[in-house]
XYZ file of C-alpha atoms in Angstrom:
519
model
C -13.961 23.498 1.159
C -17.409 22.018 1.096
C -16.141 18.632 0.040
C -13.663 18.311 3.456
C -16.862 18.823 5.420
C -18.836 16.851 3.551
C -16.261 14.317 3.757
C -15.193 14.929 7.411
C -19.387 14.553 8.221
C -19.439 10.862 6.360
C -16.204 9.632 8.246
C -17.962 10.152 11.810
C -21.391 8.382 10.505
C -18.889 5.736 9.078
C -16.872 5.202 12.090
C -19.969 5.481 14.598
C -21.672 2.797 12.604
C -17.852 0.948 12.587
C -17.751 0.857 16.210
C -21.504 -0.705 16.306
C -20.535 -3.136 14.095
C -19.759 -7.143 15.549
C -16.340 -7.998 14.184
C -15.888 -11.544 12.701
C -12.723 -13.548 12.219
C -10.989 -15.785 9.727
C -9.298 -16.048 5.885
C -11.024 -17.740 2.712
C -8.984 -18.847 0.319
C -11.533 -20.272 -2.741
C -9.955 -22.829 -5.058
C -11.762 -23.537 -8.809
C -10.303 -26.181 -10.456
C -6.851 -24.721 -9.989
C -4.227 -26.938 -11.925
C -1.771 -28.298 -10.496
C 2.138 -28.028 -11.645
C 5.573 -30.270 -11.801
C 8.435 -29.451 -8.998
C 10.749 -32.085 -9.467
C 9.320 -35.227 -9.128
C 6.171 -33.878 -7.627
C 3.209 -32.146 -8.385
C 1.718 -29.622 -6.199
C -0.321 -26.601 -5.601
C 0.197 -23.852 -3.115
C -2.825 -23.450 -1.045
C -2.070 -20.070 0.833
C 0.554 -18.317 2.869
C -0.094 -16.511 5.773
C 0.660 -15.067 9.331
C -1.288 -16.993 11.810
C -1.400 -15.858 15.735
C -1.636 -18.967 18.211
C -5.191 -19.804 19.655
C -5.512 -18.099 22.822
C -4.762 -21.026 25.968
C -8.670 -20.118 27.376
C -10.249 -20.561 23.653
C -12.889 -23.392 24.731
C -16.638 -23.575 24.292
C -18.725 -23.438 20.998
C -17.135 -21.996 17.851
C -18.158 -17.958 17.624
C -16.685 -15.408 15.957
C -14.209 -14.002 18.253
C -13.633 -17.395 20.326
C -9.676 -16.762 20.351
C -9.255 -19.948 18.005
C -6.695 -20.123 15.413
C -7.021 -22.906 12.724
C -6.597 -23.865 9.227
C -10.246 -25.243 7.990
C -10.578 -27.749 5.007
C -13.914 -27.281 3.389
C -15.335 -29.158 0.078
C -12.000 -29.990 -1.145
C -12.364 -32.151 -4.141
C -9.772 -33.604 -6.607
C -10.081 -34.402 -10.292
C -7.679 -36.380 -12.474
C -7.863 -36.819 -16.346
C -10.256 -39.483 -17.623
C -7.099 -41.358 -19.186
C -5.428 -41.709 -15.426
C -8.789 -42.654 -14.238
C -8.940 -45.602 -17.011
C -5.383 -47.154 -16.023
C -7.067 -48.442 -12.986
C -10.018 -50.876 -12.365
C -12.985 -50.619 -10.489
C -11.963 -52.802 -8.111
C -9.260 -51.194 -6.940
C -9.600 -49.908 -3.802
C -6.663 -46.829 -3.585
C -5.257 -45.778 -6.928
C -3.725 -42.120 -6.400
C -2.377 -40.352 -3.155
C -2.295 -36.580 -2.705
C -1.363 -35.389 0.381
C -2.170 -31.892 1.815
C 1.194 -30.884 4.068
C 1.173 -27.271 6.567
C 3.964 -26.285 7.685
C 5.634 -23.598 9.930
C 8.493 -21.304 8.097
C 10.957 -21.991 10.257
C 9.949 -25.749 9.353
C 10.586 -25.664 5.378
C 13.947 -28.048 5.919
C 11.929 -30.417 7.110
C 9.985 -31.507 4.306
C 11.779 -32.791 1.267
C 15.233 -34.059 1.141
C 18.478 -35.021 -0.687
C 20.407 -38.694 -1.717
C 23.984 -38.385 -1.200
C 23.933 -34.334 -1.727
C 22.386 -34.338 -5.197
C 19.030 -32.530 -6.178
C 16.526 -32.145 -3.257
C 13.512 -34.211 -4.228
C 10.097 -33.403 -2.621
C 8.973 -36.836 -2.786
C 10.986 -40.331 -1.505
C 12.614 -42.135 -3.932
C 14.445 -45.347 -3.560
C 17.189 -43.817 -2.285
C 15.806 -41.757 -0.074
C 13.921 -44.255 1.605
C 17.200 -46.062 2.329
C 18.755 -43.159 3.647
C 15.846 -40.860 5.224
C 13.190 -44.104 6.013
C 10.636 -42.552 4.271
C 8.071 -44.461 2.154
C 8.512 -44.270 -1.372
C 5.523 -42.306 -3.501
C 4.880 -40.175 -0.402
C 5.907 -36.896 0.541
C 9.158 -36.625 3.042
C 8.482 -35.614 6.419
C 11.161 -35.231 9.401
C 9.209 -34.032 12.593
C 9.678 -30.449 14.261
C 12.092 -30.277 16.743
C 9.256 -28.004 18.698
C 6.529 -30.191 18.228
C 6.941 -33.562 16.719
C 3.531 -33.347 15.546
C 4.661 -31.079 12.817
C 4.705 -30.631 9.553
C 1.406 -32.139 9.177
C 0.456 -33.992 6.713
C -3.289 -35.011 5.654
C -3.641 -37.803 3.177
C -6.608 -38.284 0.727
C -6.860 -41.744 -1.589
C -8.554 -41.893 -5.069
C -10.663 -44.844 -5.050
C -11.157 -47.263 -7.999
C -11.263 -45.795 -11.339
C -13.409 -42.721 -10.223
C -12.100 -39.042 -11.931
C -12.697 -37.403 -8.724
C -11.925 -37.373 -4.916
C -13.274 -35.561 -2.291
C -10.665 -34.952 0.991
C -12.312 -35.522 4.211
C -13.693 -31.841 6.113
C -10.449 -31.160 8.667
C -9.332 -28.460 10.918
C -6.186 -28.041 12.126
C -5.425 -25.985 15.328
C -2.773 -23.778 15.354
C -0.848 -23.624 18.587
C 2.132 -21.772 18.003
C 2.688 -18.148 16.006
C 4.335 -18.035 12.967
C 3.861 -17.799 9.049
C 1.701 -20.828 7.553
C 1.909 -22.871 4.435
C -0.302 -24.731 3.105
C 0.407 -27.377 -0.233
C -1.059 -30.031 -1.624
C 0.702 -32.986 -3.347
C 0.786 -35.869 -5.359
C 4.644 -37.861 -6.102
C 2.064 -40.234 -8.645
C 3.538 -39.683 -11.705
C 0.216 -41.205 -13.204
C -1.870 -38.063 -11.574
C -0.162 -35.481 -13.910
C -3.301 -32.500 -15.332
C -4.628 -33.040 -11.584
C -6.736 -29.864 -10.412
C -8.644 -29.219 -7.011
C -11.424 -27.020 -6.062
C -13.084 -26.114 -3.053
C -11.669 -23.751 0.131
C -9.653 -23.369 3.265
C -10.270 -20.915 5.824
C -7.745 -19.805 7.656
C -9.112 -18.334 11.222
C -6.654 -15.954 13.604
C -8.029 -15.707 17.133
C -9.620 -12.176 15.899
C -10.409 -12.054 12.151
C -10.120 -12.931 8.493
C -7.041 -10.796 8.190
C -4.323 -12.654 7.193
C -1.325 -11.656 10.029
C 0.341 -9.327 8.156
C -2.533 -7.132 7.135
C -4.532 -7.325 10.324
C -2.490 -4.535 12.115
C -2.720 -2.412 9.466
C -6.539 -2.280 9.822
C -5.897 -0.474 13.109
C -3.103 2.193 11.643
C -5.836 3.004 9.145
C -8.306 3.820 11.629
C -5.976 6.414 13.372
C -4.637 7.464 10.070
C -8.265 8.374 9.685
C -8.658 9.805 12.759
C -5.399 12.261 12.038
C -6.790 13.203 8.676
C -10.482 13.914 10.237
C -8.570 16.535 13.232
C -6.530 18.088 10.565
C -9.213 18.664 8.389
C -11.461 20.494 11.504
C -8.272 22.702 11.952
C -8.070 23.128 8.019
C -11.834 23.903 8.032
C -12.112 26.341 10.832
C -9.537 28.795 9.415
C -10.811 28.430 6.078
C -14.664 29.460 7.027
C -12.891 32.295 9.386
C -10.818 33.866 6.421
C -12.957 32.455 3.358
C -13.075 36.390 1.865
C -8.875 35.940 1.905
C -8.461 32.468 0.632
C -6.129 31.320 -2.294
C -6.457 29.257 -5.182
C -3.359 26.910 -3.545
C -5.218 26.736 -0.116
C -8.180 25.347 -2.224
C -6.013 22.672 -3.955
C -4.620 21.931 -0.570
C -8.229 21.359 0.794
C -8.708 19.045 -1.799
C -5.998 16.511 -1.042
C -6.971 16.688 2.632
C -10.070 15.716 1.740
C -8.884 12.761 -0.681
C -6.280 11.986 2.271
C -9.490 11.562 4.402
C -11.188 9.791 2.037
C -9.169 7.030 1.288
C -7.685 6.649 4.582
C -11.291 5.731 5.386
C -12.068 3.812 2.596
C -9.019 1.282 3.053
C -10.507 0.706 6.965
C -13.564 -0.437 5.683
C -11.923 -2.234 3.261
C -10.102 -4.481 5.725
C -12.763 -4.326 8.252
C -14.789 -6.340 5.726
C -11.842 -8.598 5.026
C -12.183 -9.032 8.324
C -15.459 -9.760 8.631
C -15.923 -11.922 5.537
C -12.598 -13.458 5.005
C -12.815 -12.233 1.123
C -11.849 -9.055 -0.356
C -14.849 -7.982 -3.554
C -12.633 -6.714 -6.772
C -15.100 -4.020 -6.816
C -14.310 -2.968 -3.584
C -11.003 -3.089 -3.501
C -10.557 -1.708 -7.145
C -12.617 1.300 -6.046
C -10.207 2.290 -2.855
C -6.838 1.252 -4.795
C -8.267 4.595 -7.328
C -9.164 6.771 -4.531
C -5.644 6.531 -3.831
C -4.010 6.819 -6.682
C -6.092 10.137 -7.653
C -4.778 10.903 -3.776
C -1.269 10.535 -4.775
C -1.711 11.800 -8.009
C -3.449 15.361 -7.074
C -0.627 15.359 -4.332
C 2.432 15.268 -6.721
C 1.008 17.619 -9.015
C 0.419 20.280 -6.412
C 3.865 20.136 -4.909
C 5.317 20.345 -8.698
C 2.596 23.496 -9.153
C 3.305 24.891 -5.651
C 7.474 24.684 -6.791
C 6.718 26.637 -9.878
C 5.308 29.678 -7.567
C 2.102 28.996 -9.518
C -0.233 31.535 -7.388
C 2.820 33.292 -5.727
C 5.209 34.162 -8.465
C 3.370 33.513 -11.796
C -0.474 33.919 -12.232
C -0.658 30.645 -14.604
C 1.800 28.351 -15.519
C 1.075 28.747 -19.421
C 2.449 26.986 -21.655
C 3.973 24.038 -18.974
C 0.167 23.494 -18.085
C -0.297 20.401 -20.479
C 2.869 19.154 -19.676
C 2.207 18.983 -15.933
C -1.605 17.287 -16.885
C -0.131 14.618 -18.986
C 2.114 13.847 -16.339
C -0.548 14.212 -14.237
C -2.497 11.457 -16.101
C 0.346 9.071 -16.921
C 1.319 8.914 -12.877
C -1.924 7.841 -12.179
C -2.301 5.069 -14.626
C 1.048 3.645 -13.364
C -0.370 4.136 -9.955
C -3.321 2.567 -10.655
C -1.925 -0.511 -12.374
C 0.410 -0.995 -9.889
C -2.012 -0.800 -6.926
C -4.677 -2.838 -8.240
C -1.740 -5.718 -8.977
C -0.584 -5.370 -5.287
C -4.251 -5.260 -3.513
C -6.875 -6.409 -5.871
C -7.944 -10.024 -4.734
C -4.684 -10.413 -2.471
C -5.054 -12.442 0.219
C -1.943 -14.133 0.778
C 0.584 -12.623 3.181
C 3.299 -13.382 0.544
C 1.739 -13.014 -3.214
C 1.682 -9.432 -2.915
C 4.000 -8.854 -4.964
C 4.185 -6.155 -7.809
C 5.635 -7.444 -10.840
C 8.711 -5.711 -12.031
C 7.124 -4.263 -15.579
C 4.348 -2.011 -13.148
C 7.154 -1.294 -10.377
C 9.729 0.428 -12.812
C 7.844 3.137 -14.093
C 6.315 4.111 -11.159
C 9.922 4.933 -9.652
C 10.969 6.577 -12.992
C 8.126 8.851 -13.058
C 8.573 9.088 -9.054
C 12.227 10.373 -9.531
C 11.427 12.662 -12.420
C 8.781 14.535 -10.226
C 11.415 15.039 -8.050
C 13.997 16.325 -10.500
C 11.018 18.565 -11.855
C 10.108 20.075 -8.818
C 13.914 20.809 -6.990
C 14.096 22.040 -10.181
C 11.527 24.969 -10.440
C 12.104 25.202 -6.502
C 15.769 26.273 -7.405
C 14.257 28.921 -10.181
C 10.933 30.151 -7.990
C 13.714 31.001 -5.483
C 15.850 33.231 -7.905
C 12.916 35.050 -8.553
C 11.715 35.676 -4.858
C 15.613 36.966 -4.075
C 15.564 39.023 -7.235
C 12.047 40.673 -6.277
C 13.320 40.666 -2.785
C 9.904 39.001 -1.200
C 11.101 37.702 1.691
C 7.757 36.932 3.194
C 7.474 34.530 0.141
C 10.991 33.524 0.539
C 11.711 32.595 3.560
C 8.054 30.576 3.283
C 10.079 28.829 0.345
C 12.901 28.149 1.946
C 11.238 26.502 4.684
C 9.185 24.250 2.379
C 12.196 23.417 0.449
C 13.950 22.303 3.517
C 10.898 20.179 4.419
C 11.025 18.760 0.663
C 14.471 18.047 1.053
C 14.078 15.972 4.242
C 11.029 14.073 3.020
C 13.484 12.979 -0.551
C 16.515 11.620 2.246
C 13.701 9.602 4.298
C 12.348 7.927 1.145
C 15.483 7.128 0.312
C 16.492 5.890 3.533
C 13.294 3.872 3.992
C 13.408 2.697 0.262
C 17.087 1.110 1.395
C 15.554 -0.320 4.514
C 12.996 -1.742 2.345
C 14.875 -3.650 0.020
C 16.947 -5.072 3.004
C 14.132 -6.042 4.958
C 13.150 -7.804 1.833
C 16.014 -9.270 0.884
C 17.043 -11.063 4.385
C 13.516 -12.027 4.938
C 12.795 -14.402 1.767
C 10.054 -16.586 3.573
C 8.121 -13.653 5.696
C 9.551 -14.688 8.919
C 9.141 -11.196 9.462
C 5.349 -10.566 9.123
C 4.856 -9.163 12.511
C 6.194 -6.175 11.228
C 5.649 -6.413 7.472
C 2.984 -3.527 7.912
C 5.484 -0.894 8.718
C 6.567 -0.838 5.133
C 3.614 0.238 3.797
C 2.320 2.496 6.585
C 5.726 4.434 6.381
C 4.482 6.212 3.235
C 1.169 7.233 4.672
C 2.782 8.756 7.363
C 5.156 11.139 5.242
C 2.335 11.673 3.001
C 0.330 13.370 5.488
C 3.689 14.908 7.487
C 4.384 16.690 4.214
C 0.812 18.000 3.991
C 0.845 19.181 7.406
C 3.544 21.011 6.502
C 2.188 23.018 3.520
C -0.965 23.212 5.725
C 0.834 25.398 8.010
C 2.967 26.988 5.699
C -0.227 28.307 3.808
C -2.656 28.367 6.394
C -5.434 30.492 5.401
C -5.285 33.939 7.693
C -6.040 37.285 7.246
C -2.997 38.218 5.518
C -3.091 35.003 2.631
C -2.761 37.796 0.040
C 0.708 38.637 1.207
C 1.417 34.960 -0.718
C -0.011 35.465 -3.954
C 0.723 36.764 -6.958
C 1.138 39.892 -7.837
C 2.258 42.254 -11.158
C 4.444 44.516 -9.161
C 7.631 43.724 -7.569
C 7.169 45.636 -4.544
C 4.724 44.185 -3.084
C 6.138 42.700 0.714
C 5.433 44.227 3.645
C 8.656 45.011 3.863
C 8.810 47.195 0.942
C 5.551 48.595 1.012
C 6.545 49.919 4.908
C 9.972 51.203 3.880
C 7.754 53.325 0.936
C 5.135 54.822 3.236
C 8.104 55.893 6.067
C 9.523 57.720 3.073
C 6.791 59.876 2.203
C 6.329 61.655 5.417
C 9.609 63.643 4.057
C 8.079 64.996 0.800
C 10.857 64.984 -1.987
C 12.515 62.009 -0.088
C 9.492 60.282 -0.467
C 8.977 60.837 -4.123
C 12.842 59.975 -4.987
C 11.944 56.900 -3.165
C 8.789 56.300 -5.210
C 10.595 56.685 -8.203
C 13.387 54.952 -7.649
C 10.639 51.665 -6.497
C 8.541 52.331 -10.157
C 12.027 51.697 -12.271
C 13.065 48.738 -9.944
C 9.511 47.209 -10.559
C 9.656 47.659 -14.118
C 12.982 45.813 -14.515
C 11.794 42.971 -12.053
C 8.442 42.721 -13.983
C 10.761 42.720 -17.233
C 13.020 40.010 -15.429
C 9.925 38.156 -14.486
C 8.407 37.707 -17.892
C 11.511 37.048 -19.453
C 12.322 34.329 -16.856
C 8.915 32.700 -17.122
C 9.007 32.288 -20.972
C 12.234 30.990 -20.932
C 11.862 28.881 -18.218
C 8.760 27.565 -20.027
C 11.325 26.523 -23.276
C 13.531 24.539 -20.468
C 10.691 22.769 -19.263
C-alpha cells in the first residue's frame, strides 16, 4: 500500500508544478529526405493530417504562444532531385521542375484532381483535361471551394537551372475555418521521379501543438487522474484503518490502483509536452505506452485470479499458476507492440493506425481471457453453493453481474467503433475521435471501482478468504453456537457440521485438481 501513497504524493507535486507551468501551442511535423512516390501520373508526398480549430476573430498583435492563431507554417523546406534530372537541363535555364505544395479542407478532397470523359481520375492536367476542366497542363488541378474560393491552396516552388536542389520560400498559411487539414506536396514532371524533401511544417491550433484530435484528450487525462488520485485516498484510508485484516487480493487490488494512477498521469504529461513542444520523444512515449500495458496486463490477470476464488476458495492456484504467468507475459507483449505502433512518434490525426498483424492477437488473447475467467467464475460459484458461503456468494454473484455488463459494453462500443470508423474514412469526425479511446479508460477504472467496493478492506476481510473448513460463514458459525446452549442438540449439531466439512473439503480438493486438468 506504500506504493499508492507514494504514487498518490508524486501526482499532486506533478500536477501543482502542471498548473505552474506556461502552456505553448502548435504541431511539428520534421521531414528528412523523405522520398517521394508515383499516384498516377503524379508524384507526391503526404505532409500531415490533422484537426485544426479556426484562429480566434480577436487573434491580432505579435505572435506568442497562446495568441489564438491557427496556421500551417512552412519552415526550411528544401527539394532534391537525382543528379541525372538535374543534367537534362542547362544552366541557363531559368525554371526546370515544378512541385507544388496543395492544403486542403476534407470536405474539399473533390476538388483537387479530376477525370476526362469518366475514365481514371488523374491528379495532374493532362491534355484532356485542360480542354475540359481549363487547367494548365503539368500542374496540379484545382477547382475553388464553394466556401471560400481561396481554397484549396496551392503554393508553387520552381527548380532553377540545372541545380539538384530547391529550397520553397518560408510561408504561413492562416487557417480560418475548422476542419481536418491536409497537407501534400507534388510534382506532375515526369522528369522529377527519386525526388525527396526535407525540412518541417508546424501546424499551430489557437492553443497548442496537439493535433485536434488528441488535444481534448489531454484534458480527460487530467480528470482521469484526478478520479484515480480520490479513489486511491478512499482505498488508502481503509487500508491503514484495517491493515492487521487485510488480504492478499486487496493488496493486488492496491497495486493496479496505483498503476491506474500512474499511467493516467504519465499520458497527461505526455501530451502536455506534445503540447508544449509540438514533438512527442520515443523515449517518452515508449516509457508511458509500458506503464500501460503492465496496467492492463496486472488488471486481466487479477480478474482471471480473483474468478478462480484464488484467496477465497483455494489457498494457491497450483498447478494453473504458470499457465496464468505465461499468459500473463504473452498479453503484455501484444499490448506492448500494439501500443507503441499506435502512439510511438504519432503525430498525425489519421496515421494512427494499428496494423492488422498487432491488432489480431490482441483480441484473440482479449476473448480468451474472457472465456477463461466466465469460466472459473461458473466453477468458483459451484463451490461457494456447495459449501453454502453465501457471504462469498452473493459477493460473487454481484461481481459476476458487474463482469457480465462490462463484456456487453465492450461489445457494444467495439460495434460502435467499427461504424464510426467505417462511415468516417477521411476523419471528418475528429471532434469526437477521442471518445473512442477514452471509453476504455473509463470501464477500466468502473470495473475497479467495483472490486474496490466489493473487497474493501474492513474489519471483517477475513470473512472473504480462504479457509480449510467448510463451515466457515457467519451464517453457519451462528446457527452452531445457538445450538449448543441445548447440550446434546448442540453436539448432534456439531457432529453432523464435522462430516459435512469433511465431504466439502473432500469435494473441494477433488474439484480443484480436476479443475486444474481442464485448465
Amino acid at each position: 500500500m506504500d506504493l499508492v501513497a507514494a504514487a498518490a504524493a508524486a501526482v499532486l507535486v506533478l500536477l501543482a508544478v502542471a498548473a505552474a507551468v506556461p502552456r505553448t501551442a502548435a504541431s511539428i511535423h520534421a521531414y528528412d529526405l523523405e522520398p517521394f512516390r508515383e499516384v498516377g501520373n503524379s508524384v507526391l508526398l503526404s505532409g500531415g493530417s490533422e484537426g485544426i480549430v479556426a484562429s480566434e476573430p480577436d487573434a491580432r498583435g505579435p505572435f506568442r504562444i497562446e495568441d489564438g492563431r491557427a496556421y500551417i507554417k512552412f519552415d526550411n523546406i528544401t527539394f532534391w532531385r537525382s543528379r541525372e534530372s538535374a543534367e537534362q537541363h542547362s544552366n541557363m535555364e531559368h525554371s526546370t521542375g515544378l512541385i507544388q505544395a496543395i492544403i486542403f479542407e476534407a470536405s474539399d478532397r473533390d476538388n483537387i484532381g479530376g477525370s476526362a470523359y469518366g475514365g481514371q481520375r488523374s491528379i495532374c492536367c493532362t491534355p484532356d483535361l485542360a480542354k475540359l476542366e481549363g487547367c494548365k497542363q503539368g500542374e496540379v488541378i484545382r477547382r475553388p471551394s464553394s466556401v471560400d474560393p481561396n481554397w484549396p491552396v496551392i503554393l508553387s516552388t520552381h527548380f532553377r537551372a540545372d541545380y539538384i536542389f530547391t529550397k520553397m520560400e518560408p510561408n504561413q498559411v492562416n487557417i480560418t475555418k475548422t476542419g481536418m487539414y491536409n497537407l501534400f506536396f507534388i510534382s506532375c514532371d515526369p522528369k522529377l521521379r527519386g525526388l525527396t524533401m526535407s525540412g518541417k511544417t508546424i501546424w499551430k491550433n489557437p492553443d497548442g501543438y496537439l493535433p485536434g484530435r488528441m488535444a481534448p484528450l489531454m484534458k480527460f487525462y487530467f480528470f482521469m487522474s484526478m478520479a484515480y488520485l480520490a479513489l486511491s485516498f478512499i482505498w488508502f484510508a481503509q487500508y491503514i484503518r484495517f491493515w492487521r485484516d487485510i488480504l492478499p487480493l486487496q493488496n493486488c487490488i492496491s497495486l493496479v490502483i496505483a498503476l491506474g494512477l500512474f499511467e493516467m498521469t504519465l499520458w497527461y504529461f505526455e501530451y502536455l509536452n506534445f503540447n508544449d513542444t509540438g514533438v512527442r520523444p520515443i523515449g517518452i512515449t515508449t516509457w508511458v505506452v509500458t506503464v500501460g500495458a503492465v496496467r492492463k496486463t496486472v488488471s486481466r490477470l487479477l480478474i482471471l485470479t480473483v474468478s478462480m476464488g484464488y484467496g477465497v476458495v483455494r489457498p494457491t492456484l497450483g498447478g494453473l499458476t504458470s499457465k496464468v504467468l505465461l499468459l500473463g507475459v504473452t498479453y503484455f507483449l501484444a499490448s506492448e507492440l500494439l501500443s507503441i505502433t499506435e502512439n510511438v512518434g504519432t503525430i498525425n490525426d489519421i496515421s494512427g493506425k494499428a496494423k492488422l498483424l498487432l491488432v489480431l492477437p490482441d483480441a484473440f488473447l482479449d476473448a480468451f481471457l474472457i472465456l477463461w475467467i466466465f469460466t472459473s467464475l461458473s466453477r468458483t460459484l459451484e463451490k461457494l453453493q456447495a459449501r453454502r458461503s453465501s457471504v462469498k456468494l452473493d459477493i460473487y454473484r454481484k461481481f459476476t453481474n458487474a463482469l457480465a455488463v462490462a463484456v456487453i459494453a465492450s461489445v457494444s462500443w467495439i460495434g460502435y467503433e467499427v461504424y464510426f470508423k467505417a462511415t468516417d474514412p477521411f476523419s471528418e469526425r475528429w471532434q469526437s475521435a477521442w471518445i473512442i479511446t477514452a471509453f476504455w479508460d473509463i470501464l477500466s477504472l468502473v470495473l475497479l471501482c467495483v472490486m474496490c467496493y466489493l473487497w474493501a478492506p474492513s474489519q471483517s476481510s477475513q470473512r472473504y478468504a480462504y479457509s480449510g473448513e467448510a463451515g466457515d460463514d457467519d451464517e453457519e458459525a451462528q446457527s452452531l453456537t445457538k445450538g449448543t446452549s441445548d447440550g446434546n442438540i448442540g453436539l448432534v449439531k456439531l457432529d453432523k457440521k464435522e462430516r459435512n466439512a469433511d465431504h466439502a473439503d473432500a469435494f473441494s480438493l477433488e474439484d480443484e485438481a480436476e479443475e486444474d486438468k481442464l485448465e
